[in-house]
PDB file of C-alpha atoms in Angstrom:
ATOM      1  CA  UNK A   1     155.185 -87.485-143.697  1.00 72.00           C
ATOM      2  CA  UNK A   2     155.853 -90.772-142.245  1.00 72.00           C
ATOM      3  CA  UNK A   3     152.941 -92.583-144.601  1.00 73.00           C
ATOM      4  CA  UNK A   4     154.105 -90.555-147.494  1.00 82.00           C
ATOM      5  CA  UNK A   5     157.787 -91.883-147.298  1.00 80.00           C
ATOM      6  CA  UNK A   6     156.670 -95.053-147.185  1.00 77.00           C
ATOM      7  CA  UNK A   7     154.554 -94.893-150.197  1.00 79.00           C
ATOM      8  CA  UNK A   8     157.862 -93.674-151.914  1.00 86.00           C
ATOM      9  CA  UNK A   9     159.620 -96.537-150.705  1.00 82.00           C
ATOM     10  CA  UNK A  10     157.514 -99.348-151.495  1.00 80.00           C
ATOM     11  CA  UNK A  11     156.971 -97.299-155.124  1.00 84.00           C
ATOM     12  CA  UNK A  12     160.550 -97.463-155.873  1.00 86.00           C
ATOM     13  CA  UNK A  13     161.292-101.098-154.188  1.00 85.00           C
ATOM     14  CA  UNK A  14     157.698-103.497-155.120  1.00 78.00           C
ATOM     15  CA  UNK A  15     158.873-106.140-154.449  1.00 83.00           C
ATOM     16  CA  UNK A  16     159.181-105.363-150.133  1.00 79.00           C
ATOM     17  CA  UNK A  17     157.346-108.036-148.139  1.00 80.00           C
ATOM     18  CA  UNK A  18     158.163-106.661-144.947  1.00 80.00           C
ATOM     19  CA  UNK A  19     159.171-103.282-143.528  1.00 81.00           C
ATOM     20  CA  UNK A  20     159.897-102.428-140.380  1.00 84.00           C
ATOM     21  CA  UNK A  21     160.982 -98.916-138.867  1.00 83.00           C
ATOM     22  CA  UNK A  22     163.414 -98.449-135.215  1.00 83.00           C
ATOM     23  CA  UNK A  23     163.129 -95.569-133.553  1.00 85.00           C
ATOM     24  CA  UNK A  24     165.580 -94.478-130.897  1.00 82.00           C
ATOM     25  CA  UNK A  25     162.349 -93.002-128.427  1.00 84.00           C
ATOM     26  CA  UNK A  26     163.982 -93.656-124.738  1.00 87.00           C
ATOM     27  CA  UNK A  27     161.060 -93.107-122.130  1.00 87.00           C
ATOM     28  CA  UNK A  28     158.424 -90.627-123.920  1.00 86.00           C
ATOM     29  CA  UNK A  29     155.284 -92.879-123.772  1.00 88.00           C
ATOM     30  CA  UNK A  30     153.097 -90.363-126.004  1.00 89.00           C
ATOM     31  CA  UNK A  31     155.017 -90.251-128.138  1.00 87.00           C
ATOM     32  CA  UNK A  32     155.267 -94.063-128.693  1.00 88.00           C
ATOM     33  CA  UNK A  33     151.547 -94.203-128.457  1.00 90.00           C
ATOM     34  CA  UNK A  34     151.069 -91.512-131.307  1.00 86.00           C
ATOM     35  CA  UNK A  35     153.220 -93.468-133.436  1.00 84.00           C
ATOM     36  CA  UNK A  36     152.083 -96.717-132.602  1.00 83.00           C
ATOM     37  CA  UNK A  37     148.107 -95.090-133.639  1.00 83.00           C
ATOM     38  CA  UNK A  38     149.612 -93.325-137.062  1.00 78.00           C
ATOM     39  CA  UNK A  39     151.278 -96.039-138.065  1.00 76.00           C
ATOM     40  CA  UNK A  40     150.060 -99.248-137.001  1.00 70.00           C
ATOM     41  CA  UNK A  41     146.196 -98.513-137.647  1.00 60.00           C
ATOM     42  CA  UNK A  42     147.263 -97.903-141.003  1.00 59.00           C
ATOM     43  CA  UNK A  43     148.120-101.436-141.494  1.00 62.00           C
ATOM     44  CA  UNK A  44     152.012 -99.918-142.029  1.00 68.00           C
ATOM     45  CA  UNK A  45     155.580-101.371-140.662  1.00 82.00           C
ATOM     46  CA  UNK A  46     156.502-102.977-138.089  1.00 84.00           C
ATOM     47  CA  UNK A  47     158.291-100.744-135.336  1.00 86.00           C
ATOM     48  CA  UNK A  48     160.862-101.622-132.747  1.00 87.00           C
ATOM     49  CA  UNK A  49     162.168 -99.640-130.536  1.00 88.00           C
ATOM     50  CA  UNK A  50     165.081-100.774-128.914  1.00 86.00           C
ATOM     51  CA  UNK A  51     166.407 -97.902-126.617  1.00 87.00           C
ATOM     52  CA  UNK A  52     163.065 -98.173-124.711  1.00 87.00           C
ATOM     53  CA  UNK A  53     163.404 -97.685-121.299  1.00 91.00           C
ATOM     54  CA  UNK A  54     167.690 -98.933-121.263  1.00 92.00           C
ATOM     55  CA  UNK A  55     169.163 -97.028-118.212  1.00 94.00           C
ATOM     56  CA  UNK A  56     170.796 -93.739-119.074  1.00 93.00           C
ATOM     57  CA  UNK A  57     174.091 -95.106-117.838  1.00 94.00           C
ATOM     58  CA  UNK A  58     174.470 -98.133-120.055  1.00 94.00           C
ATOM     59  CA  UNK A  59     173.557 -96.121-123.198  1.00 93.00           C
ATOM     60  CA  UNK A  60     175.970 -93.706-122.295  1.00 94.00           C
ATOM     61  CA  UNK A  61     178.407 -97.212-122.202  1.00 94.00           C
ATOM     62  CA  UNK A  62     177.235 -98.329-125.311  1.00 92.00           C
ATOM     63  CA  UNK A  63     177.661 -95.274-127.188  1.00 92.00           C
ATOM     64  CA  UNK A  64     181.369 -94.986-125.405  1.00 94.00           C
ATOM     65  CA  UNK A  65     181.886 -98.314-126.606  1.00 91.00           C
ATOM     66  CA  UNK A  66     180.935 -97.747-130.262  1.00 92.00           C
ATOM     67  CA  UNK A  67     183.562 -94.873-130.562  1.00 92.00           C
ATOM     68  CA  UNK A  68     180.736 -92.813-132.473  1.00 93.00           C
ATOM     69  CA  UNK A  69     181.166 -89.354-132.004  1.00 96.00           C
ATOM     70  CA  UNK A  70     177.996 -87.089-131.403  1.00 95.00           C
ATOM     71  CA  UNK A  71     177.454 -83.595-131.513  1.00 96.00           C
ATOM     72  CA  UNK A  72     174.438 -81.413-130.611  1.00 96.00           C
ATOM     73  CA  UNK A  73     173.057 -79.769-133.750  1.00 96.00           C
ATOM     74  CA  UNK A  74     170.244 -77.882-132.216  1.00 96.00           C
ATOM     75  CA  UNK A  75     169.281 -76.440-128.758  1.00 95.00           C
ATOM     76  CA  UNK A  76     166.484 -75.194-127.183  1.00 93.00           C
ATOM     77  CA  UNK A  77     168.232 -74.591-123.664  1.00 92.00           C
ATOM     78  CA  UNK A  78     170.654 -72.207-122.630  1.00 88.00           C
ATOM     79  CA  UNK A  79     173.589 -73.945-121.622  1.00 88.00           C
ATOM     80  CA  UNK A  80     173.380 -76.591-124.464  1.00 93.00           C
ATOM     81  CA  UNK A  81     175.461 -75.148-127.444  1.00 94.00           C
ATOM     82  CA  UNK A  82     175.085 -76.229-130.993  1.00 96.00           C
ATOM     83  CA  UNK A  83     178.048 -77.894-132.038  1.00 96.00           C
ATOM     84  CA  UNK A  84     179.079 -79.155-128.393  1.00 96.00           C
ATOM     85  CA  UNK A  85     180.602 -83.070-128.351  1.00 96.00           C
ATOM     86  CA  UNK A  86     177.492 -85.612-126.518  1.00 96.00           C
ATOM     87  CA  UNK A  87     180.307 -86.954-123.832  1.00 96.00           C
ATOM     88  CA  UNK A  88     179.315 -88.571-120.356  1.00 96.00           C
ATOM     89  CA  UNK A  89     180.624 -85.224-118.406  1.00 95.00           C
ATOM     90  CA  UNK A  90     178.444 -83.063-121.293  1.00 94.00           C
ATOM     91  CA  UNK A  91     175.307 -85.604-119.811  1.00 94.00           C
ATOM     92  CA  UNK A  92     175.869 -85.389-116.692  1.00 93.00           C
ATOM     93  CA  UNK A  93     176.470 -81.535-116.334  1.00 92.00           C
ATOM     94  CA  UNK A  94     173.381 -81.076-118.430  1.00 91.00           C
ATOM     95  CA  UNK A  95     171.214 -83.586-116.500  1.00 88.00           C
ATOM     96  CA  UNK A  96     172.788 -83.038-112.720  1.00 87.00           C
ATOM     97  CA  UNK A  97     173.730 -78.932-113.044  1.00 87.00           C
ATOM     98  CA  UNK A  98     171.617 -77.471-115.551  1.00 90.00           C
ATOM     99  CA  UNK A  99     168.460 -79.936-114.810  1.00 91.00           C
ATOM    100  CA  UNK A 100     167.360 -81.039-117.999  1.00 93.00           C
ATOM    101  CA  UNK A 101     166.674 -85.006-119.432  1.00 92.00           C
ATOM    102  CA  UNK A 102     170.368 -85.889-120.486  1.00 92.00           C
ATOM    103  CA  UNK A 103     169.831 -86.986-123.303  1.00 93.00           C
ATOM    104  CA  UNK A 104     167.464 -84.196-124.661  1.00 92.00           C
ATOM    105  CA  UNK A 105     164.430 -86.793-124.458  1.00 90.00           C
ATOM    106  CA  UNK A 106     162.105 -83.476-123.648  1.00 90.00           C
ATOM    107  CA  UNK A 107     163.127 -81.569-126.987  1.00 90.00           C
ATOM    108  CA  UNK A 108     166.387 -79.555-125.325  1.00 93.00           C
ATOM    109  CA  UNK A 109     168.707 -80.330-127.442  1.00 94.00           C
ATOM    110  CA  UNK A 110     169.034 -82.699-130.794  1.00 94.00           C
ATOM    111  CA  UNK A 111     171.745 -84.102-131.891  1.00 94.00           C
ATOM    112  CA  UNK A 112     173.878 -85.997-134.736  1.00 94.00           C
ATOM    113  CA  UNK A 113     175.405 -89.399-134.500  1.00 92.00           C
ATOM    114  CA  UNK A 114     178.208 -89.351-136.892  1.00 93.00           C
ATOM    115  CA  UNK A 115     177.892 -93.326-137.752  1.00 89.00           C
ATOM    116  CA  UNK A 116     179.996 -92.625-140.833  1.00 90.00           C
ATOM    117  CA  UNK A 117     182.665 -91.870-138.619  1.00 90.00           C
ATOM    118  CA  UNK A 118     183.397 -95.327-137.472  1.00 90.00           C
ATOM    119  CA  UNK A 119     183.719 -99.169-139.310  1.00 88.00           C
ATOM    120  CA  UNK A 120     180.277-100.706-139.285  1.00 86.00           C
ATOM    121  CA  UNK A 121     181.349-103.773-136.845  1.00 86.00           C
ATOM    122  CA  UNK A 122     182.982-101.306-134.322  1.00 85.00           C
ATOM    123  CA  UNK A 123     179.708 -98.704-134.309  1.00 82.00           C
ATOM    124  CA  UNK A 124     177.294-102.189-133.632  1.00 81.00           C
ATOM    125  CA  UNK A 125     179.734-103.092-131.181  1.00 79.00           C
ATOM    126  CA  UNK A 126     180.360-106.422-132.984  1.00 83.00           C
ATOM    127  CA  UNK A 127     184.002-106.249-133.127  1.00 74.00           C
ATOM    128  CA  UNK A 128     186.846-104.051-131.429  1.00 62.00           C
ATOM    129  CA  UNK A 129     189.776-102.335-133.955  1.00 58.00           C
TER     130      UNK A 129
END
């Protein structure tokens, strides 16, 4: 799906030089690998990934700091209700109590970052309102 949505994109925009795709990936090493393989070897974008490995705490500080609300849209766990607000007590009870990856790293839980929500410079935490 990947390849084909880039094929779409360069269709409809020839004149790209250079692509590159971020993905938010926090500690899942296969899952880098696999994408690194189906995308790279294909002579496709380039990818960052810029989340890798940052301590659960400080992206639980960043995303305080950004104001951006989150909300779990799908759950695989019991305990983890669609719909619930991502907050630091929500991580911690669901990574200390219930035992899971806080962030839903291991497919518990998905979730929504309402980026639409909040000004662009606040969200990037370039600038404070």
């Amino acid at each position: 799906r990947i390849q084909q949505g880039l094929r779409v994109i360069n269709k409809c925009i020839s004149n790209i030089k250079e692509m590159t795709l971020v993905f938010g990936d926090l500690h899942l090493d296969h899952i880098r690998q696999w994408r690194t393989k189906e995308l790279l070897s294909k002579q496709g974008p380039n990818l960052e990934y810029p989340l890798w490995k940052v301590p659960y705490d400080e992206l639980m500080t960043d995303l305080e700091n950004s104001r951006v609300t989150v909300t779990v849209s799908a759950s695989t766990k019991e305990g983890v209700t669609k719909g619930t607000v991502f907050t630091r007590s929500f991580w911690k009870d669901v990574a200390e109590r219930k035992g899971y990856d806080g962030f839903g790293e291991n497919g518990e839980f998905h979730s929504v970052a309402e980026v639409w929500s909040v000004e662009r410079a606040v969200a990037l935490g370039l600038s404070v309102d």
